[in-house]
Amino acid sequence: MQEIPYNRDAAVSYARKWALGRNPAYFNFEKLGGDCTNFVSQCIYAGAKIMNFTPVLGWYYRSSYDRTASWTGVEFLYNFLINNEGIGPYARIVQQREAEPGDIVQLGTESGDFYHSPVITAVTPRILVAAHTNDSLDRPLSSYDYEIARFLHIEGVRTG
């Protein structure tokens, strides 16, 4: 299996373009539990350019009814990125100081319930993010009310 670099600039450019709007190529899940992870998946896809079409456990979007749970669910995306050994993007958990633009931060409670996935747009040294559901562009991570955060560093992208 070959590997290509994750294009962080493309992921951030996509985030900047669509943070305050909706790409008509994708369904808006706002009224179905939130659109944050759908938006983050779109950003990752902009930087990866490849999906994993493995049924159930992969990471892909063809339509609102033909997609994996990992495309739109916070925990499912985490599980895919951390455990993916096949085609597509993969990640590892890093400390906040290691996070880079194009990486993902997931916000949660002390009990380990993660509920929000913004994409990092800048490290200035403050971390700025873009997100859907409560649409944000270059919002300081410190302005969110959360108990714990996990930072997912996209390591690269595997191709076939």
Short mmCIF file of C-alpha atoms in Angstrom, two decimals:
data_model
loop_
_atom_site.label_atom_id
_atom_site.label_comp_id
_atom_site.label_asym_id
_atom_site.label_seq_id
_atom_site.Cartn_x
_atom_site.Cartn_y
_atom_site.Cartn_z
CA MET A 1 0.00 0.00 0.00
CA GLN A 2 1.32 3.43 -0.92
CA GLU A 3 1.11 6.58 1.15
CA ILE A 4 0.69 10.22 0.18
CA PRO A 5 0.97 13.31 2.38
CA TYR A 6 -2.16 14.87 3.85
CA ASN A 7 -2.62 18.27 2.20
CA ARG A 8 -3.18 20.49 5.23
CA ASP A 9 -3.41 23.65 3.12
CA ALA A 10 -6.25 22.14 1.07
CA ALA A 11 -8.11 21.05 4.22
CA VAL A 12 -7.81 24.51 5.78
CA SER A 13 -8.76 26.26 2.51
CA TYR A 14 -11.89 24.11 2.32
CA ALA A 15 -12.69 24.92 5.95
CA ARG A 16 -12.32 28.64 5.29
CA LYS A 17 -14.53 28.47 2.20
CA TRP A 18 -17.40 26.51 3.77
CA ALA A 19 -17.28 27.23 7.53
CA LEU A 20 -20.02 29.85 7.33
CA GLY A 21 -21.99 28.16 4.54
CA ARG A 22 -22.88 24.76 3.14
CA ASN A 23 -21.40 22.93 0.15
CA PRO A 24 -24.47 21.84 -1.86
CA ALA A 25 -22.70 18.57 -2.73
CA TYR A 26 -23.30 17.39 0.86
CA PHE A 27 -26.44 17.02 2.94
CA ASN A 28 -26.76 19.38 5.91
CA PHE A 29 -27.17 17.24 9.05
CA GLU A 30 -27.88 20.29 11.24
CA LYS A 31 -31.40 19.11 12.13
CA LEU A 32 -30.35 15.48 12.56
CA GLY A 33 -28.00 15.85 15.50
CA GLY A 34 -25.55 18.37 14.08
CA ASP A 35 -23.32 18.97 11.08
CA CYS A 36 -19.91 19.32 12.76
CA THR A 37 -18.43 15.93 11.91
CA ASN A 38 -19.89 15.99 8.39
CA PHE A 39 -18.08 19.31 7.88
CA VAL A 40 -14.84 17.99 9.39
CA SER A 41 -15.01 14.93 7.12
CA GLN A 42 -15.41 17.22 4.11
CA CYS A 43 -12.31 19.14 5.23
CA ILE A 44 -10.32 15.93 5.72
CA TYR A 45 -11.46 14.71 2.31
CA ALA A 46 -10.28 17.98 0.74
CA GLY A 47 -6.83 17.25 2.18
CA ALA A 48 -6.83 13.48 1.55
CA LYS A 49 -8.65 13.18 -1.81
CA ILE A 50 -9.51 9.55 -1.07
CA MET A 51 -12.31 7.80 0.79
CA ASN A 52 -12.42 4.30 2.25
CA PHE A 53 -15.42 2.49 0.78
CA THR A 54 -15.31 -0.45 3.21
CA PRO A 55 -18.93 -1.09 4.21
CA VAL A 56 -19.80 -0.11 7.80
CA LEU A 57 -16.22 0.43 9.08
CA GLY A 58 -14.87 2.64 6.28
CA TRP A 59 -15.16 6.38 5.79
CA TYR A 60 -17.14 7.65 2.82
CA TYR A 61 -20.04 9.78 1.65
CA ARG A 62 -22.05 9.25 -1.52
CA SER A 63 -25.32 10.74 -0.22
CA SER A 64 -27.19 11.34 3.02
CA TYR A 65 -28.38 7.72 2.95
CA ASP A 66 -25.24 6.15 1.45
CA ARG A 67 -22.44 6.99 3.87
CA THR A 68 -20.64 5.49 6.83
CA ALA A 69 -21.31 6.50 10.42
CA SER A 70 -17.69 7.69 10.57
CA TRP A 71 -18.49 10.47 8.08
CA THR A 72 -20.96 12.14 10.47
CA GLY A 73 -20.45 10.72 13.98
CA VAL A 74 -17.87 12.09 16.42
CA GLU A 75 -16.89 8.74 18.00
CA PHE A 76 -17.14 6.86 14.70
CA LEU A 77 -14.77 9.32 12.99
CA TYR A 78 -12.34 9.00 15.89
CA ASN A 79 -12.44 5.20 15.69
CA PHE A 80 -11.89 5.25 11.94
CA LEU A 81 -8.97 7.69 11.98
CA ILE A 82 -7.18 6.07 14.93
CA ASN A 83 -7.68 2.47 13.81
CA ASN A 84 -7.54 2.79 10.01
CA GLU A 85 -4.91 0.49 8.57
CA GLY A 86 -6.43 0.51 5.09
CA ILE A 87 -7.07 3.09 2.40
CA GLY A 88 -7.67 6.71 3.39
CA PRO A 89 -6.54 9.10 6.07
CA TYR A 90 -5.28 7.94 9.44
CA ALA A 91 -4.41 9.79 12.64
CA ARG A 92 -2.92 9.55 16.10
CA ILE A 93 -3.74 11.37 19.31
CA VAL A 94 -1.25 14.15 20.10
CA GLN A 95 -0.79 16.78 22.77
CA GLN A 96 -2.28 20.20 22.07
CA ARG A 97 1.19 21.66 21.42
CA GLU A 98 1.68 19.14 18.57
CA ALA A 99 -1.57 20.00 16.77
CA GLU A 100 -1.31 21.58 13.33
CA PRO A 101 -3.70 23.30 10.94
CA GLY A 102 -5.83 20.67 9.21
CA ASP A 103 -5.91 18.47 12.32
CA ILE A 104 -9.11 17.74 14.24
CA VAL A 105 -9.94 18.51 17.85
CA GLN A 106 -12.81 16.71 19.55
CA LEU A 107 -14.45 18.24 22.61
CA GLY A 108 -15.98 16.18 25.39
CA THR A 109 -16.91 15.69 29.00
CA GLU A 110 -14.80 14.24 31.82
CA SER A 111 -16.81 11.01 31.46
CA GLY A 112 -15.39 10.58 27.94
CA ASP A 113 -18.48 11.59 25.96
CA PHE A 114 -17.16 13.48 22.95
CA TYR A 115 -19.74 15.63 21.22
CA HIS A 116 -18.10 18.19 18.90
CA SER A 117 -15.48 18.07 16.12
CA PRO A 118 -13.95 21.33 14.87
CA VAL A 119 -11.04 21.50 12.41
CA ILE A 120 -7.94 23.50 13.32
CA THR A 121 -7.44 26.45 10.95
CA ALA A 122 -4.46 28.11 12.65
CA VAL A 123 -2.05 27.83 15.55
CA THR A 124 -1.04 31.40 16.38
CA PRO A 125 0.00 30.17 19.22
CA ARG A 126 -3.71 30.09 20.13
CA ILE A 127 -5.60 27.33 18.39
CA LEU A 128 -8.25 28.67 16.03
CA VAL A 129 -10.93 26.41 14.60
CA ALA A 130 -13.71 26.23 12.03
CA ALA A 131 -16.90 24.32 12.72
CA HIS A 132 -20.49 23.69 11.70
CA THR A 133 -23.61 23.40 13.87
CA ASN A 134 -22.66 26.65 15.60
CA ASP A 135 -20.92 27.91 12.47
CA SER A 136 -17.50 29.34 13.27
CA LEU A 137 -14.42 30.48 11.39
CA ASP A 138 -11.14 31.11 13.19
CA ARG A 139 -12.88 30.83 16.55
CA PRO A 140 -10.45 30.48 19.47
CA LEU A 141 -10.66 26.97 20.89
CA SER A 142 -10.46 28.57 24.34
CA SER A 143 -13.87 30.20 23.74
CA TYR A 144 -15.64 26.82 23.80
CA ASP A 145 -17.08 25.41 27.01
CA TYR A 146 -15.74 21.85 27.32
CA GLU A 147 -14.11 19.63 29.91
CA ILE A 148 -11.62 17.65 27.83
CA ALA A 149 -10.24 17.79 24.31
CA ARG A 150 -8.44 15.24 22.19
CA PHE A 151 -6.30 16.30 19.27
CA LEU A 152 -6.21 14.04 16.20
CA HIS A 153 -3.12 14.60 14.07
CA ILE A 154 -3.67 13.37 10.52
CA GLU A 155 -0.48 11.42 9.82
CA GLY A 156 -1.03 10.73 6.14
CA VAL A 157 -3.22 9.05 3.55
CA ARG A 158 -2.93 5.49 2.26
CA THR A 159 -3.80 4.73 -1.34
CA GLY A 160 -4.55 1.37 -2.92
#
